[in-house]
Tab-separated table of C-alpha atoms in Angstrom:
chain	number	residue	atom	x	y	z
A	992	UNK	CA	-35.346	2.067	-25.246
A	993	UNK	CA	-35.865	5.760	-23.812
A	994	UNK	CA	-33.747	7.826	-21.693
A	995	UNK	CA	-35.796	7.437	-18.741
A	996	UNK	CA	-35.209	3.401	-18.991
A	997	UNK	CA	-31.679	3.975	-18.255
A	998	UNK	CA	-32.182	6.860	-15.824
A	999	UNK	CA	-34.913	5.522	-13.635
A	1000	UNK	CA	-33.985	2.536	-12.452
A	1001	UNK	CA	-32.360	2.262	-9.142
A	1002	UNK	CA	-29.162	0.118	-10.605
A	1003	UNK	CA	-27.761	0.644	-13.499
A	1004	UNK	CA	-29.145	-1.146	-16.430
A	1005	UNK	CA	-26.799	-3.846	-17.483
A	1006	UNK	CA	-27.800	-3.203	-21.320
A	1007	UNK	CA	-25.267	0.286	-20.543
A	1008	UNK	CA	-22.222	-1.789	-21.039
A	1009	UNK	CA	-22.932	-2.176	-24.617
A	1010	UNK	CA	-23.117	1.636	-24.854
A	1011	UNK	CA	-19.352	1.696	-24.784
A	1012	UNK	CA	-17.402	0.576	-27.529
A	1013	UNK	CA	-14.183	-0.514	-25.073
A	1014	UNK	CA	-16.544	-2.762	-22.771
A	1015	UNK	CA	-13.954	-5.107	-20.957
A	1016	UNK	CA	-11.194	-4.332	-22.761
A	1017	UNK	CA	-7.280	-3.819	-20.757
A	1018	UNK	CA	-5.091	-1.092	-21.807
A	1019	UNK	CA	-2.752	-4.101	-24.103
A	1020	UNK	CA	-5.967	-4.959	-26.243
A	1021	UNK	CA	-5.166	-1.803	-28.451
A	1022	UNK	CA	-1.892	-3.095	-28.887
A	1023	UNK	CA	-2.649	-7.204	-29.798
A	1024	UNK	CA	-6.222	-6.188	-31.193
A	1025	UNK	CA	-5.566	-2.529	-33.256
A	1026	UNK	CA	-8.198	-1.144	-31.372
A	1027	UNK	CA	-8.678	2.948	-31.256
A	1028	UNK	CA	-7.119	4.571	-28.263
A	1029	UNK	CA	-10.082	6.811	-27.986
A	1030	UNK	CA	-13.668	5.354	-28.798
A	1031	UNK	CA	-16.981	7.351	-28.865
A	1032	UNK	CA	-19.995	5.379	-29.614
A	1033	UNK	CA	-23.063	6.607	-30.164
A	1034	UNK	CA	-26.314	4.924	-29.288
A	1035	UNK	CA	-29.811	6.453	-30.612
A	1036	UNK	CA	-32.262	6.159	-28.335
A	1037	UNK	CA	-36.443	6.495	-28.892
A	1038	UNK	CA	-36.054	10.115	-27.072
A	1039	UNK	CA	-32.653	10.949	-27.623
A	1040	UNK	CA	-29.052	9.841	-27.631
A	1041	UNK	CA	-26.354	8.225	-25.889
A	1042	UNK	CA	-22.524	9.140	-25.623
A	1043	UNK	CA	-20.252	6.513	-24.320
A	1044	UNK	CA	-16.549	7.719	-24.974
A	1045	UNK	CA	-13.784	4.848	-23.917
A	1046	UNK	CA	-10.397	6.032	-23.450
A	1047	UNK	CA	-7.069	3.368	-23.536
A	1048	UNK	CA	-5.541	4.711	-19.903
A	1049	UNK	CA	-1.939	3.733	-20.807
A	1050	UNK	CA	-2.003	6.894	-22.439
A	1051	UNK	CA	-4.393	9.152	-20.511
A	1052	UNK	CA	-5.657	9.494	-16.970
A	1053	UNK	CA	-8.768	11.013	-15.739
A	1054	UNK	CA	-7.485	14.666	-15.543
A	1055	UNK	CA	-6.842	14.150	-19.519
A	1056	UNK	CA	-10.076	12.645	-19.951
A	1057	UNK	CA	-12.698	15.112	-18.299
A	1058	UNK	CA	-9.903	17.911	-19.809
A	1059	UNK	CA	-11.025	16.188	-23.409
A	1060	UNK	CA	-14.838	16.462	-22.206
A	1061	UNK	CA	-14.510	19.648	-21.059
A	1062	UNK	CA	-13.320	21.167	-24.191
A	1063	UNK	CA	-15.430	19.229	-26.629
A	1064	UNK	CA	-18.317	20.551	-24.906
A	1065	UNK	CA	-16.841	24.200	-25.149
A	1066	UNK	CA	-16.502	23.457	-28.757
A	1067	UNK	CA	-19.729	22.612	-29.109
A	1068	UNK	CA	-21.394	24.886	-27.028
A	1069	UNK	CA	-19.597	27.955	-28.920
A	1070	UNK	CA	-21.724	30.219	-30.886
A	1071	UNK	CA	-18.908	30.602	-33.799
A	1072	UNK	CA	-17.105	27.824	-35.506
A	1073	UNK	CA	-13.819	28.409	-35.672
A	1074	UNK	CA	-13.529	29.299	-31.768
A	1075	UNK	CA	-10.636	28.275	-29.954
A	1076	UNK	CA	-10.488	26.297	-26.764
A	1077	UNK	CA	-10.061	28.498	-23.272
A	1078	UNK	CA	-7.188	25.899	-21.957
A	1079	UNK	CA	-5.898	24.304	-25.295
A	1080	UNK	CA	-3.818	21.131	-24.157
A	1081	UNK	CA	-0.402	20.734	-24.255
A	1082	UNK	CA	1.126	18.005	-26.319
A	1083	UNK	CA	4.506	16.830	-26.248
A	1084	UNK	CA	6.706	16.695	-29.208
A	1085	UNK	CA	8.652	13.047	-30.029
A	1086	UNK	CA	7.800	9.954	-27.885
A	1087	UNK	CA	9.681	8.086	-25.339
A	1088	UNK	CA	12.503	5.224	-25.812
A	1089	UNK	CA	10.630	1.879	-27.082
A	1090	UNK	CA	10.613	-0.567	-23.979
A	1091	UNK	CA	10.549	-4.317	-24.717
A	1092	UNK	CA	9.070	-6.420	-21.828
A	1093	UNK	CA	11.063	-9.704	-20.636
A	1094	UNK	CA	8.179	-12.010	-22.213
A	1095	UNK	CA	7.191	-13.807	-25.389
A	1096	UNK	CA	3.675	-13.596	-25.430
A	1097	UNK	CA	0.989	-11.278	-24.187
A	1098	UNK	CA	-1.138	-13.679	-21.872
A	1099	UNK	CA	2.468	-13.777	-19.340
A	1100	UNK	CA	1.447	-11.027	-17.779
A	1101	UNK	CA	-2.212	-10.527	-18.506
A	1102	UNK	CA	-4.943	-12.051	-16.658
A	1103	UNK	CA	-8.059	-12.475	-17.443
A	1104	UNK	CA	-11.272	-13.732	-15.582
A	1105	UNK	CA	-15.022	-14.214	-16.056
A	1106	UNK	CA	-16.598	-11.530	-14.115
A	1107	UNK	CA	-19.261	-12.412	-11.936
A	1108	UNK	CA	-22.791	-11.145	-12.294
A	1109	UNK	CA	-22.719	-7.526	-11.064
A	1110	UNK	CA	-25.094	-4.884	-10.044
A	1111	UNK	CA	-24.145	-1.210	-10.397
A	1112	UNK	CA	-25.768	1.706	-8.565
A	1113	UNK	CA	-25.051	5.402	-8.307
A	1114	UNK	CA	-24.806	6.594	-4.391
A	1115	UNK	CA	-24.998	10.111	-4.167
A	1116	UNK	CA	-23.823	11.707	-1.357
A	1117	UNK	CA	-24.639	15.689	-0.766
A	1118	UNK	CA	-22.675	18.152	0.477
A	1119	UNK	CA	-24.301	18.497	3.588
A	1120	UNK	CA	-24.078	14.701	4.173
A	1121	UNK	CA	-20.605	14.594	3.830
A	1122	UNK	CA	-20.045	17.313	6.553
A	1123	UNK	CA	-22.004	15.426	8.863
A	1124	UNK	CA	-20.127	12.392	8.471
A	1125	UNK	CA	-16.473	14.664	8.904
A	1126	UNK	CA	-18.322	16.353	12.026
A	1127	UNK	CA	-19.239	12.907	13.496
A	1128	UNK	CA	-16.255	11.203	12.900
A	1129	UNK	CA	-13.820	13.871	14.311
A	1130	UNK	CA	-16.134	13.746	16.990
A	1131	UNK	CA	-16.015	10.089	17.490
A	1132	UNK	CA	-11.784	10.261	17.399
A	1133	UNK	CA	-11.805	13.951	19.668
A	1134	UNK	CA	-9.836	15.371	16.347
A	1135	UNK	CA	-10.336	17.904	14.038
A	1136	UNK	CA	-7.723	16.393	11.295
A	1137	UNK	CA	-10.269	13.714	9.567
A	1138	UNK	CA	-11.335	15.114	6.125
A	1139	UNK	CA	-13.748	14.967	4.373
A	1140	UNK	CA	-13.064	12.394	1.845
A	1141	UNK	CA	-11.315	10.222	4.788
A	1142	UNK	CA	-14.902	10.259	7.068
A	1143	UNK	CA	-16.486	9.483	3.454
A	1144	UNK	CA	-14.191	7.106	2.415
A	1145	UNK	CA	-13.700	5.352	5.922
A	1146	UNK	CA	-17.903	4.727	5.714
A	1147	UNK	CA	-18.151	3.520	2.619
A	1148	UNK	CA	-15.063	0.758	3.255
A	1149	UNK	CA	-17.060	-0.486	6.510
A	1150	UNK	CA	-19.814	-0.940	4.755
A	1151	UNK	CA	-18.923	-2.780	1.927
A	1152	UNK	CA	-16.990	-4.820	3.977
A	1153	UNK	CA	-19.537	-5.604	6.244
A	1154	UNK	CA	-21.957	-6.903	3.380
A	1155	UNK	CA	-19.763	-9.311	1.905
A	1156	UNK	CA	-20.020	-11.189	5.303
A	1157	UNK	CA	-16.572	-11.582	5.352
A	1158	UNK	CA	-14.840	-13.299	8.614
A	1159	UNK	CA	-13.480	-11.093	10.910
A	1160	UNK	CA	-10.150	-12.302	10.541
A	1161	UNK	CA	-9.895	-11.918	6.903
A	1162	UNK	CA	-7.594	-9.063	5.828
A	1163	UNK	CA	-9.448	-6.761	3.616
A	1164	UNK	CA	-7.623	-3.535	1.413
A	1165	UNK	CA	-9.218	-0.455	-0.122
A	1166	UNK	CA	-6.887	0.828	-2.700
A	1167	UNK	CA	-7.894	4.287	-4.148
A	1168	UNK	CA	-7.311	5.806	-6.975
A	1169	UNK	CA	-4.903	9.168	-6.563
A	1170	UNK	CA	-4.000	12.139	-9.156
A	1171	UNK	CA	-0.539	12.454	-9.149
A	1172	UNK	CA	0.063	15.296	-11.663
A	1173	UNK	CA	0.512	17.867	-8.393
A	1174	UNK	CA	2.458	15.501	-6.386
A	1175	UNK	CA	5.389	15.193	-8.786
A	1176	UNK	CA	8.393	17.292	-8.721
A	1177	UNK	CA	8.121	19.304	-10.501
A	1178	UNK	CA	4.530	19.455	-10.738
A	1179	UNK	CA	2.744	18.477	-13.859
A	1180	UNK	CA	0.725	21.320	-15.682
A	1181	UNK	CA	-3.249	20.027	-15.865
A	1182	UNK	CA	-3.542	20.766	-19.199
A	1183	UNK	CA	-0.608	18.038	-20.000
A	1184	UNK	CA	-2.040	15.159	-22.765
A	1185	UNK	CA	-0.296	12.447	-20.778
A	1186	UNK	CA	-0.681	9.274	-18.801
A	1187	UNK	CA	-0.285	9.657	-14.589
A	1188	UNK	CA	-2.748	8.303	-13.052
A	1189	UNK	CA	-17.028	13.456	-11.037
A	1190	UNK	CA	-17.906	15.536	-10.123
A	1191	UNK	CA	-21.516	15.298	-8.322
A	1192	UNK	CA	-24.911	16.655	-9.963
A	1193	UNK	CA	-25.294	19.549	-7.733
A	1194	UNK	CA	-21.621	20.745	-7.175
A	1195	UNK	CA	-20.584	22.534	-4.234
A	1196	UNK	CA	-18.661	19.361	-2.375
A	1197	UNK	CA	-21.104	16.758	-3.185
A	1198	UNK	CA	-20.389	13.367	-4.341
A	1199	UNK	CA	-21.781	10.674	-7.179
A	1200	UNK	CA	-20.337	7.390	-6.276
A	1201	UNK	CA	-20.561	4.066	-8.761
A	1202	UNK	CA	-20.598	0.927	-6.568
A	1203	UNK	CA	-20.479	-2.824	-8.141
A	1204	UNK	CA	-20.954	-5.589	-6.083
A	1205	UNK	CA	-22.402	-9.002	-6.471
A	1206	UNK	CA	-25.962	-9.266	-6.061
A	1207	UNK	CA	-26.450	-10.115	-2.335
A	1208	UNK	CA	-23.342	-8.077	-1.587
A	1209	UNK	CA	-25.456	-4.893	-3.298
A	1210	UNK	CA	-28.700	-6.096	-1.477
A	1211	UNK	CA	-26.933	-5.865	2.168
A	1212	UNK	CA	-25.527	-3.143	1.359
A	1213	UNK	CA	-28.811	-1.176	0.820
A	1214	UNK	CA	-29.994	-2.527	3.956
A	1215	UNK	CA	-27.494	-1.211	6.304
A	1216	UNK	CA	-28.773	2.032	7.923
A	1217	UNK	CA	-25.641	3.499	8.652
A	1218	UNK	CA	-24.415	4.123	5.271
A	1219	UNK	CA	-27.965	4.476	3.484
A	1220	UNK	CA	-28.628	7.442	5.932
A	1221	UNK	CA	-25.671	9.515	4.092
A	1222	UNK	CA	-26.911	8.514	1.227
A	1223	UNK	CA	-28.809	11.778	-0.252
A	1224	UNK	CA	-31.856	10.498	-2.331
A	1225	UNK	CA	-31.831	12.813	-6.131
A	1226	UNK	CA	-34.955	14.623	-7.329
């Protein structure tokens, strides 16, 4: 397999799940399993390599994560060895008090399923797309409070929703995930090693979005006009 089998392709290749060591794993596993907390597994390609790096989240969020990224590229990229790290991470001394949860075995309150067969895809969405959609839709509501990420995230909702055929009574809910180191009081420092809960390829507001739906889900999705018109096609 070459890097341009995994690159090309419209969807992502299922065979990338096996890149990463924690592969449909929950958070508990590392407890009930001993698995690592961190996991980097490299893959050797015919042309190069591959880097999957699996994180347990009970411990980290995604600030942490792209923070740990961030400076093991630094490290690497450094001309001299023993170079330090520009924002060196702050780790708290001690842990917390040990909780015990009100059950007597793990599969209480953990449920597992058999996923379905999914397809991924990458949607990337430039930064000029992205003001066209916050232009149109404060147009659309005569406001000029509807951000970016709202218009962007507003789109993307109706159109998934609107390819799984779903009846137009049915009650649907987008849950997103939110950083709240900044929205604590008082505010948690970035550089924290701690639990709270990607950029895109060009930078400069635009966005790389992962979408996995079910096969016919995916293939009305890629019909519909609307939302395939904001999507910005990569070179």
């Amino acid at each position: 397999m070459t890097i341009s089998d995994i690159l090309s392709p419209i969807h992502v290749p299922s065979v990338v799940q096996s890149f990463f060591d924690h592969d449909r794993v929950v958070n508990h596993d590392a407890h009930t399993l001993s698995l690592s907390l961190l996991s980097i597994q490299v893959t050797e390609l015919l042309d190069g390599i591959f880097i999957g790096c699996s994180a347990n989240h009970s411990i980290v969020d995604g600030t942490s994560f792209w923070h740990f990224l961030n400076a093991w590229s630094e490290i690497f990229n450094a001309q001299e060895k023993n170079t330090s790290i520009s924002r060196p991470t702050i780790l708290t001394d001690g842990c917390g008090p040990v909780v015990s949860l009100p059950f007597t075995h793990h599969d209480q309150f953990i449920s597992r399923f058999e996923a379905p067969i999914l397809r991924e895809r990458i949607f990337h969405f430039s930064s000029e797309s992205i003001a066209k959609l916050k232009a149109k839709a404060n147009a659309e509501c005569n406001s000029n409070k509807i951000s970016s990420f709202q218009a962007l995230s507003a789109l993307v909702w109706r159109s998934i929703t609107r390819a799984h055929c779903l009846p137009h009574e049915q009650k649907t809910i987008c849950g997103l995930a939110v950083n709240n180191r900044t929205r604590l009081d008082p505010p948690l420092a970035r550089e924290l090693l701690w639990e709270l809960n990607s950029d895109g390829r060009e930078g400069g507001g635009s966005i790389d979005l992962e979408v996995c739906l079910t096969l016919n889900s995916m293939s009305a999705l890629e019909s519909n006009p609307e939302f395939m018109e904001a999507v910005s096609i990569s070179s």
